[in-house]
PDB file of C-alpha atoms in Angstrom:
ATOM      1  CA  GLY L   1     -84.310   6.514  19.105  1.00 80.00           C
ATOM      2  CA  GLN L   2     -87.707   5.046  18.418  1.00 82.00           C
ATOM      3  CA  GLN L   3     -88.024   1.287  18.828  1.00 91.00           C
ATOM      4  CA  VAL L   4     -90.792  -0.959  17.569  1.00 95.00           C
ATOM      5  CA  MET L   5     -91.128  -4.380  19.143  1.00 96.00           C
ATOM      6  CA  GLN L   6     -93.228  -7.296  17.979  1.00 97.00           C
ATOM      7  CA  ILE L   7     -94.267 -10.465  19.767  1.00 97.00           C
ATOM      8  CA  PRO L   8     -94.182 -13.339  19.293  1.00 97.00           C
ATOM      9  CA  GLN L   9     -91.104 -13.737  17.083  1.00 97.00           C
ATOM     10  CA  TYR L  10     -92.449 -16.958  15.663  1.00 97.00           C
ATOM     11  CA  GLN L  11     -95.720 -18.888  15.742  1.00 97.00           C
ATOM     12  CA  HIS L  12     -96.600 -22.243  14.284  1.00 97.00           C
ATOM     13  CA  VAL L  13    -100.345 -22.955  14.143  1.00 98.00           C
ATOM     14  CA  GLN L  14    -102.601 -25.671  12.835  1.00 98.00           C
ATOM     15  CA  GLU L  15    -104.640 -24.642   9.821  1.00 98.00           C
ATOM     16  CA  GLY L  16    -107.956 -23.289  11.046  1.00 98.00           C
ATOM     17  CA  GLU L  17    -106.561 -21.925  14.314  1.00 98.00           C
ATOM     18  CA  ASP L  18    -106.462 -18.208  15.055  1.00 98.00           C
ATOM     19  CA  PHE L  19    -103.261 -16.123  15.166  1.00 98.00           C
ATOM     20  CA  THR L  20    -102.422 -12.792  16.782  1.00 98.00           C
ATOM     21  CA  THR L  21     -99.278 -10.660  16.634  1.00 98.00           C
ATOM     22  CA  TYR L  22     -98.681  -7.630  18.824  1.00 98.00           C
ATOM     23  CA  CYS L  23     -96.708  -4.487  18.101  1.00 98.00           C
ATOM     24  CA  ASN L  24     -95.440  -1.946  20.635  1.00 97.00           C
ATOM     25  CA  SER L  25     -93.667   1.334  19.978  1.00 95.00           C
ATOM     26  CA  SER L  26     -91.476   3.214  22.448  1.00 94.00           C
ATOM     27  CA  THR L  27     -92.950   6.490  21.176  1.00 92.00           C
ATOM     28  CA  THR L  28     -96.367   7.714  20.078  1.00 93.00           C
ATOM     29  CA  LEU L  29     -96.990   7.055  16.397  1.00 93.00           C
ATOM     30  CA  SER L  30     -98.751   9.191  13.807  1.00 92.00           C
ATOM     31  CA  ASN L  31    -100.006   5.995  12.168  1.00 94.00           C
ATOM     32  CA  ILE L  32     -99.285   2.269  12.068  1.00 96.00           C
ATOM     33  CA  GLN L  33     -98.784   0.282   8.897  1.00 96.00           C
ATOM     34  CA  TRP L  34     -98.770  -3.483   8.496  1.00 98.00           C
ATOM     35  CA  TYR L  35     -96.833  -5.345   5.823  1.00 97.00           C
ATOM     36  CA  LYS L  36     -96.655  -9.027   4.888  1.00 98.00           C
ATOM     37  CA  GLN L  37     -93.530 -10.668   3.499  1.00 97.00           C
ATOM     38  CA  ARG L  38     -93.877 -14.120   1.995  1.00 97.00           C
ATOM     39  CA  PRO L  39     -90.848 -16.449   2.252  1.00 94.00           C
ATOM     40  CA  GLY L  40     -88.290 -15.230  -0.290  1.00 92.00           C
ATOM     41  CA  GLY L  41     -90.447 -12.239  -1.169  1.00 95.00           C
ATOM     42  CA  HIS L  42     -90.587  -8.558  -0.392  1.00 96.00           C
ATOM     43  CA  PRO L  43     -92.816  -6.638   2.037  1.00 97.00           C
ATOM     44  CA  VAL L  44     -96.301  -5.925   0.711  1.00 97.00           C
ATOM     45  CA  PHE L  45     -98.497  -3.259   2.267  1.00 96.00           C
ATOM     46  CA  LEU L  46    -101.604  -4.584   3.993  1.00 97.00           C
ATOM     47  CA  ILE L  47    -103.201  -1.643   5.770  1.00 96.00           C
ATOM     48  CA  GLN L  48    -102.717   1.654   7.584  1.00 96.00           C
ATOM     49  CA  LEU L  49    -104.428   2.766  10.793  1.00 96.00           C
ATOM     50  CA  VAL L  50    -104.410   6.430  11.742  1.00 94.00           C
ATOM     51  CA  LYS L  51    -106.954   7.124  14.465  1.00 96.00           C
ATOM     52  CA  SER L  52    -106.654   6.285  18.145  1.00 97.00           C
ATOM     53  CA  GLY L  53    -108.603   3.081  18.883  1.00 97.00           C
ATOM     54  CA  GLU L  54    -109.222   2.387  15.199  1.00 97.00           C
ATOM     55  CA  VAL L  55    -110.238  -1.112  14.117  1.00 98.00           C
ATOM     56  CA  LYS L  56    -110.182  -2.270  10.494  1.00 98.00           C
ATOM     57  CA  LYS L  57    -111.041  -5.617   8.942  1.00 98.00           C
ATOM     58  CA  GLN L  58    -109.900  -7.263   5.743  1.00 97.00           C
ATOM     59  CA  LYS L  59    -111.763 -10.562   5.352  1.00 97.00           C
ATOM     60  CA  ARG L  60    -110.222 -12.795   8.059  1.00 98.00           C
ATOM     61  CA  LEU L  61    -107.711 -10.148   9.216  1.00 98.00           C
ATOM     62  CA  THR L  62    -108.545  -7.658  11.991  1.00 98.00           C
ATOM     63  CA  PHE L  63    -106.209  -4.757  12.761  1.00 98.00           C
ATOM     64  CA  GLN L  64    -106.366  -2.568  15.869  1.00 98.00           C
ATOM     65  CA  PHE L  65    -104.571   0.634  16.828  1.00 98.00           C
ATOM     66  CA  GLY L  66    -104.284   1.344  20.539  1.00 97.00           C
ATOM     67  CA  GLU L  67    -105.891   4.289  22.289  1.00 96.00           C
ATOM     68  CA  ALA L  68    -102.478   5.779  23.104  1.00 96.00           C
ATOM     69  CA  LYS L  69    -101.271   5.203  19.510  1.00 95.00           C
ATOM     70  CA  LYS L  70     -98.289   3.237  20.786  1.00 96.00           C
ATOM     71  CA  ASN L  71     -99.467  -0.299  20.147  1.00 97.00           C
ATOM     72  CA  SER L  72    -101.291  -2.336  17.566  1.00 98.00           C
ATOM     73  CA  SER L  73    -102.366  -5.886  16.859  1.00 98.00           C
ATOM     74  CA  LEU L  74    -103.148  -8.082  13.888  1.00 98.00           C
ATOM     75  CA  HIS L  75    -105.514 -11.007  14.371  1.00 98.00           C
ATOM     76  CA  ILE L  76    -106.118 -13.674  11.740  1.00 98.00           C
ATOM     77  CA  THR L  77    -109.208 -15.839  12.159  1.00 98.00           C
ATOM     78  CA  ALA L  78    -109.087 -19.439  10.939  1.00 98.00           C
ATOM     79  CA  THR L  79    -105.609 -19.369   9.402  1.00 98.00           C
ATOM     80  CA  GLN L  80    -104.980 -20.847   5.965  1.00 98.00           C
ATOM     81  CA  THR L  81    -101.745 -22.006   4.362  1.00 97.00           C
ATOM     82  CA  THR L  82    -101.798 -18.847   2.229  1.00 97.00           C
ATOM     83  CA  ASP L  83    -101.324 -16.802   5.416  1.00 98.00           C
ATOM     84  CA  VAL L  84     -97.750 -18.097   5.801  1.00 98.00           C
ATOM     85  CA  GLY L  85     -95.139 -15.334   5.958  1.00 98.00           C
ATOM     86  CA  THR L  86     -93.672 -12.658   8.174  1.00 98.00           C
ATOM     87  CA  TYR L  87     -95.930  -9.866   9.387  1.00 98.00           C
ATOM     88  CA  PHE L  88     -94.277  -6.524  10.092  1.00 98.00           C
ATOM     89  CA  CYS L  89     -95.693  -3.482  11.772  1.00 97.00           C
ATOM     90  CA  ALA L  90     -94.115  -0.119  11.018  1.00 96.00           C
ATOM     91  CA  GLY L  91     -94.788   3.382  12.143  1.00 93.00           C
ATOM     92  CA  PRO L  92     -93.412   6.870  11.957  1.00 87.00           C
ATOM     93  CA  PRO L  93     -93.145   8.815  15.193  1.00 79.00           C
ATOM     94  CA  ARG L  94     -95.619  11.660  15.572  1.00 75.00           C
ATOM     95  CA  SER L  95     -92.859  14.151  14.870  1.00 74.00           C
ATOM     96  CA  GLY L  96     -91.245  12.454  11.881  1.00 72.00           C
ATOM     97  CA  ASN L  97     -91.675  10.816   8.505  1.00 76.00           C
ATOM     98  CA  LYS L  98     -89.407   7.787   8.751  1.00 85.00           C
ATOM     99  CA  LEU L  99     -91.048   4.369   8.994  1.00 90.00           C
ATOM    100  CA  VAL L 100     -89.487   2.243  11.738  1.00 93.00           C
ATOM    101  CA  PHE L 101     -90.173  -1.453  11.273  1.00 95.00           C
ATOM    102  CA  GLY L 102     -90.526  -4.094  13.949  1.00 96.00           C
ATOM    103  CA  ALA L 103     -88.561  -7.329  13.630  1.00 96.00           C
ATOM    104  CA  GLY L 104     -91.667  -9.149  12.443  1.00 97.00           C
ATOM    105  CA  THR L 105     -93.619 -12.216  13.492  1.00 98.00           C
ATOM    106  CA  ILE L 106     -93.062 -15.347  11.419  1.00 98.00           C
ATOM    107  CA  LEU L 107     -96.245 -17.355  10.903  1.00 98.00           C
ATOM    108  CA  ARG L 108     -96.136 -20.993   9.821  1.00 98.00           C
ATOM    109  CA  VAL L 109     -99.345 -22.929   9.206  1.00 98.00           C
ATOM    110  CA  LYS L 110     -99.575 -26.716   9.383  1.00 96.00           C
ATOM    111  CA  SER L 111    -102.169 -28.286   7.102  1.00 92.00           C
TER     112      SER L 111
ATOM    113  CA  GLU U   1     -98.974  -0.766 -13.382  1.00 64.00           C
ATOM    114  CA  ALA U   2     -95.336  -1.849 -13.323  1.00 83.00           C
ATOM    115  CA  GLY U   3     -93.827  -2.311  -9.877  1.00 95.00           C
ATOM    116  CA  VAL U   4     -90.513  -1.228  -8.432  1.00 98.00           C
ATOM    117  CA  ALA U   5     -87.651  -2.755 -10.396  1.00 97.00           C
ATOM    118  CA  GLN U   6     -84.279  -3.656  -8.903  1.00 98.00           C
ATOM    119  CA  SER U   7     -81.125  -5.207 -10.252  1.00 98.00           C
ATOM    120  CA  PRO U   8     -79.206  -7.333  -9.815  1.00 98.00           C
ATOM    121  CA  ARG U   9     -81.302  -9.804  -7.823  1.00 97.00           C
ATOM    122  CA  TYR U  10     -78.268 -11.517  -6.339  1.00 97.00           C
ATOM    123  CA  LYS U  11     -74.649 -10.496  -5.854  1.00 98.00           C
ATOM    124  CA  ILE U  12     -71.729 -12.285  -4.251  1.00 98.00           C
ATOM    125  CA  ILE U  13     -68.532 -10.343  -3.604  1.00 98.00           C
ATOM    126  CA  GLU U  14     -65.481 -10.572  -1.397  1.00 98.00           C
ATOM    127  CA  LYS U  15     -64.908  -8.178   1.460  1.00 97.00           C
ATOM    128  CA  ARG U  16     -63.269  -4.895   0.498  1.00 97.00           C
ATOM    129  CA  GLN U  17     -64.750  -5.091  -3.014  1.00 98.00           C
ATOM    130  CA  SER U  18     -67.256  -2.549  -4.323  1.00 98.00           C
ATOM    131  CA  VAL U  19     -70.833  -3.166  -5.403  1.00 98.00           C
ATOM    132  CA  ALA U  20     -73.682  -1.095  -6.826  1.00 98.00           C
ATOM    133  CA  PHE U  21     -77.418  -1.666  -6.865  1.00 98.00           C
ATOM    134  CA  TRP U  22     -79.957  -0.053  -9.164  1.00 98.00           C
ATOM    135  CA  CYS U  23     -83.600   0.821  -8.569  1.00 98.00           C
ATOM    136  CA  ASN U  24     -86.359   2.112 -10.829  1.00 97.00           C
ATOM    137  CA  PRO U  25     -89.397   3.241  -8.838  1.00 97.00           C
ATOM    138  CA  ILE U  26     -93.024   3.195  -9.874  1.00 96.00           C
ATOM    139  CA  SER U  27     -93.671   5.900 -12.454  1.00 94.00           C
ATOM    140  CA  GLY U  28     -94.810   9.133 -10.844  1.00 93.00           C
ATOM    141  CA  HIS U  29     -93.595   8.267  -7.357  1.00 95.00           C
ATOM    142  CA  ALA U  30     -91.682  11.217  -5.950  1.00 94.00           C
ATOM    143  CA  THR U  31     -90.227   9.431  -2.930  1.00 95.00           C
ATOM    144  CA  LEU U  32     -87.681   6.644  -3.077  1.00 96.00           C
ATOM    145  CA  TYR U  33     -86.274   4.649  -0.166  1.00 96.00           C
ATOM    146  CA  TRP U  34     -83.373   2.264   0.273  1.00 98.00           C
ATOM    147  CA  TYR U  35     -83.672  -0.251   3.095  1.00 98.00           C
ATOM    148  CA  GLN U  36     -81.272  -2.851   4.449  1.00 98.00           C
ATOM    149  CA  GLN U  37     -82.891  -6.067   5.678  1.00 97.00           C
ATOM    150  CA  ILE U  38     -80.617  -8.389   7.616  1.00 96.00           C
ATOM    151  CA  LEU U  39     -81.842 -11.971   7.974  1.00 93.00           C
ATOM    152  CA  GLY U  40     -84.417 -12.240  10.753  1.00 91.00           C
ATOM    153  CA  GLN U  41     -84.897  -8.488  11.093  1.00 94.00           C
ATOM    154  CA  GLY U  42     -87.248  -5.872   9.752  1.00 95.00           C
ATOM    155  CA  PRO U  43     -86.166  -3.459   7.013  1.00 97.00           C
ATOM    156  CA  LYS U  44     -83.988  -0.597   8.239  1.00 96.00           C
ATOM    157  CA  LEU U  45     -84.130   2.697   6.354  1.00 95.00           C
ATOM    158  CA  LEU U  46     -80.771   3.740   4.899  1.00 97.00           C
ATOM    159  CA  ILE U  47     -81.772   6.765   2.850  1.00 96.00           C
ATOM    160  CA  GLN U  48     -84.913   8.514   1.643  1.00 95.00           C
ATOM    161  CA  PHE U  49     -85.125  10.764  -1.421  1.00 95.00           C
ATOM    162  CA  GLN U  50     -87.830  13.232  -2.361  1.00 93.00           C
ATOM    163  CA  ASN U  51     -87.349  13.705  -6.116  1.00 92.00           C
ATOM    164  CA  ASN U  52     -83.551  14.166  -6.334  1.00 88.00           C
ATOM    165  CA  GLY U  53     -83.047  15.571  -2.837  1.00 93.00           C
ATOM    166  CA  VAL U  54     -82.158  13.637   0.321  1.00 94.00           C
ATOM    167  CA  VAL U  55     -84.831  13.718   3.043  1.00 92.00           C
ATOM    168  CA  ASP U  56     -83.185  11.394   5.570  1.00 92.00           C
ATOM    169  CA  ASP U  57     -79.813   9.643   5.498  1.00 95.00           C
ATOM    170  CA  SER U  58     -79.245   9.487   9.236  1.00 93.00           C
ATOM    171  CA  GLN U  59     -78.719   5.703   9.245  1.00 93.00           C
ATOM    172  CA  LEU U  60     -76.550   5.509   6.133  1.00 96.00           C
ATOM    173  CA  PRO U  61     -72.931   4.520   6.978  1.00 96.00           C
ATOM    174  CA  LYS U  62     -71.497   7.336   4.942  1.00 96.00           C
ATOM    175  CA  ASP U  63     -67.901   6.147   5.211  1.00 96.00           C
ATOM    176  CA  ARG U  64     -68.735   3.259   2.869  1.00 98.00           C
ATOM    177  CA  PHE U  65     -72.258   3.714   1.534  1.00 98.00           C
ATOM    178  CA  SER U  66     -73.402   6.292  -0.997  1.00 98.00           C
ATOM    179  CA  ALA U  67     -76.597   6.788  -2.948  1.00 98.00           C
ATOM    180  CA  GLU U  68     -77.810   9.106  -5.624  1.00 96.00           C
ATOM    181  CA  ARG U  69     -80.974   9.887  -7.549  1.00 95.00           C
ATOM    182  CA  LEU U  70     -79.660  12.391 -10.032  1.00 84.00           C
ATOM    183  CA  LYS U  71     -82.702  12.952 -12.244  1.00 88.00           C
ATOM    184  CA  GLY U  72     -85.307  12.238  -9.614  1.00 88.00           C
ATOM    185  CA  VAL U  73     -86.240   8.844 -11.064  1.00 94.00           C
ATOM    186  CA  ASP U  74     -83.749   5.940 -10.960  1.00 96.00           C
ATOM    187  CA  SER U  75     -81.421   5.527  -8.038  1.00 98.00           C
ATOM    188  CA  THR U  76     -78.179   3.704  -7.311  1.00 98.00           C
ATOM    189  CA  LEU U  77     -76.818   2.564  -3.969  1.00 98.00           C
ATOM    190  CA  LYS U  78     -73.099   1.827  -3.705  1.00 98.00           C
ATOM    191  CA  ILE U  79     -71.007   0.122  -1.082  1.00 98.00           C
ATOM    192  CA  GLN U  80     -67.262   0.708  -1.180  1.00 97.00           C
ATOM    193  CA  PRO U  81     -65.530  -1.183   0.380  1.00 97.00           C
ATOM    194  CA  ALA U  82     -67.895  -3.940   1.501  1.00 98.00           C
ATOM    195  CA  LYS U  83     -67.637  -5.618   4.892  1.00 98.00           C
ATOM    196  CA  LEU U  84     -68.903  -9.031   5.989  1.00 98.00           C
ATOM    197  CA  GLU U  85     -71.682  -7.396   8.021  1.00 97.00           C
ATOM    198  CA  ASP U  86     -73.097  -5.802   4.853  1.00 98.00           C
ATOM    199  CA  SER U  87     -74.509  -9.185   3.840  1.00 98.00           C
ATOM    200  CA  ALA U  88     -78.248  -8.508   3.642  1.00 98.00           C
ATOM    201  CA  VAL U  89     -81.121  -7.906   1.264  1.00 98.00           C
ATOM    202  CA  TYR U  90     -81.203  -4.342  -0.047  1.00 98.00           C
ATOM    203  CA  LEU U  91     -84.755  -3.263  -0.708  1.00 98.00           C
ATOM    204  CA  CYS U  92     -85.820  -0.285  -2.739  1.00 98.00           C
ATOM    205  CA  ALA U  93     -89.287   1.161  -2.179  1.00 97.00           C
ATOM    206  CA  SER U  94     -91.220   4.091  -3.552  1.00 96.00           C
ATOM    207  CA  SER U  95     -94.277   6.101  -2.596  1.00 94.00           C
ATOM    208  CA  LEU U  96     -96.299   8.875  -4.176  1.00 92.00           C
ATOM    209  CA  ASP U  97     -95.070  11.454  -1.714  1.00 85.00           C
ATOM    210  CA  THR U  98     -92.947  11.785   1.385  1.00 79.00           C
ATOM    211  CA  GLY U  99     -95.581  12.188   4.084  1.00 78.00           C
ATOM    212  CA  PRO U 100     -95.850   9.626   6.908  1.00 76.00           C
ATOM    213  CA  HIS U 101     -99.189   8.305   5.643  1.00 81.00           C
ATOM    214  CA  ASN U 102     -97.944   7.116   2.296  1.00 86.00           C
ATOM    215  CA  GLU U 103     -98.075   3.440   1.419  1.00 91.00           C
ATOM    216  CA  GLN U 104     -94.667   2.160   0.342  1.00 94.00           C
ATOM    217  CA  PHE U 105     -94.262  -0.214  -2.579  1.00 96.00           C
ATOM    218  CA  PHE U 106     -91.237  -2.483  -2.343  1.00 97.00           C
ATOM    219  CA  GLY U 107     -89.136  -3.992  -5.098  1.00 98.00           C
ATOM    220  CA  PRO U 108     -87.946  -7.619  -5.085  1.00 97.00           C
ATOM    221  CA  GLY U 109     -84.640  -6.686  -3.447  1.00 98.00           C
ATOM    222  CA  THR U 110     -80.990  -7.483  -4.105  1.00 98.00           C
ATOM    223  CA  ARG U 111     -79.517 -10.232  -1.945  1.00 98.00           C
ATOM    224  CA  LEU U 112     -75.874  -9.371  -1.217  1.00 98.00           C
ATOM    225  CA  THR U 113     -73.454 -11.930   0.159  1.00 98.00           C
ATOM    226  CA  VAL U 114     -70.042 -10.682   1.258  1.00 98.00           C
ATOM    227  CA  LEU U 115     -67.439 -13.431   1.663  1.00 97.00           C
TER     228      LEU U 115
END
């Protein structure tokens, strides 16, 4: 079945440093969604990318969808303590509806 | 707009006991999902409903898990009997429709501990 892998599993950065997490799917995706889960909280939708090569920005967050629609990345510029949490990518295969989540990247920020 | 409601928030049971979780989705959302999130992992879809019909239950362990959404609104997920490996957070989510482009809204989850 479809697998979605994320790296790194965990990253600890100094406040103000940049952070990037990468997402790779074993199959071509119809779209990629990113969710953030704060410690003790539930996943909250951040963004969806649909087009091959698409890039979207939300303030300090930049999301990219690969040309082959099998990988994606999330880059945070100048991290803040409010960025702490686990970032999940999730995508349905081109032929299906079910969202398959990656294992997430845990971000910790030292102030 | 009220979010997805779930209860209880926490539940501790012994193995072989039964447990039920309840979810009330966002008003007007046709699609409801139950996910299992084991510590350190991403959410795994257990079952997806469109109104009161099942869209996908391929990863639901049907020998012990059951779910229903009788009137197309609230839903319950039951585990009978529970095993140690069922310890996880059970997340309910809803979306406007069932297509792959729909944003999912998650509830706070029920943390289940099986002893």
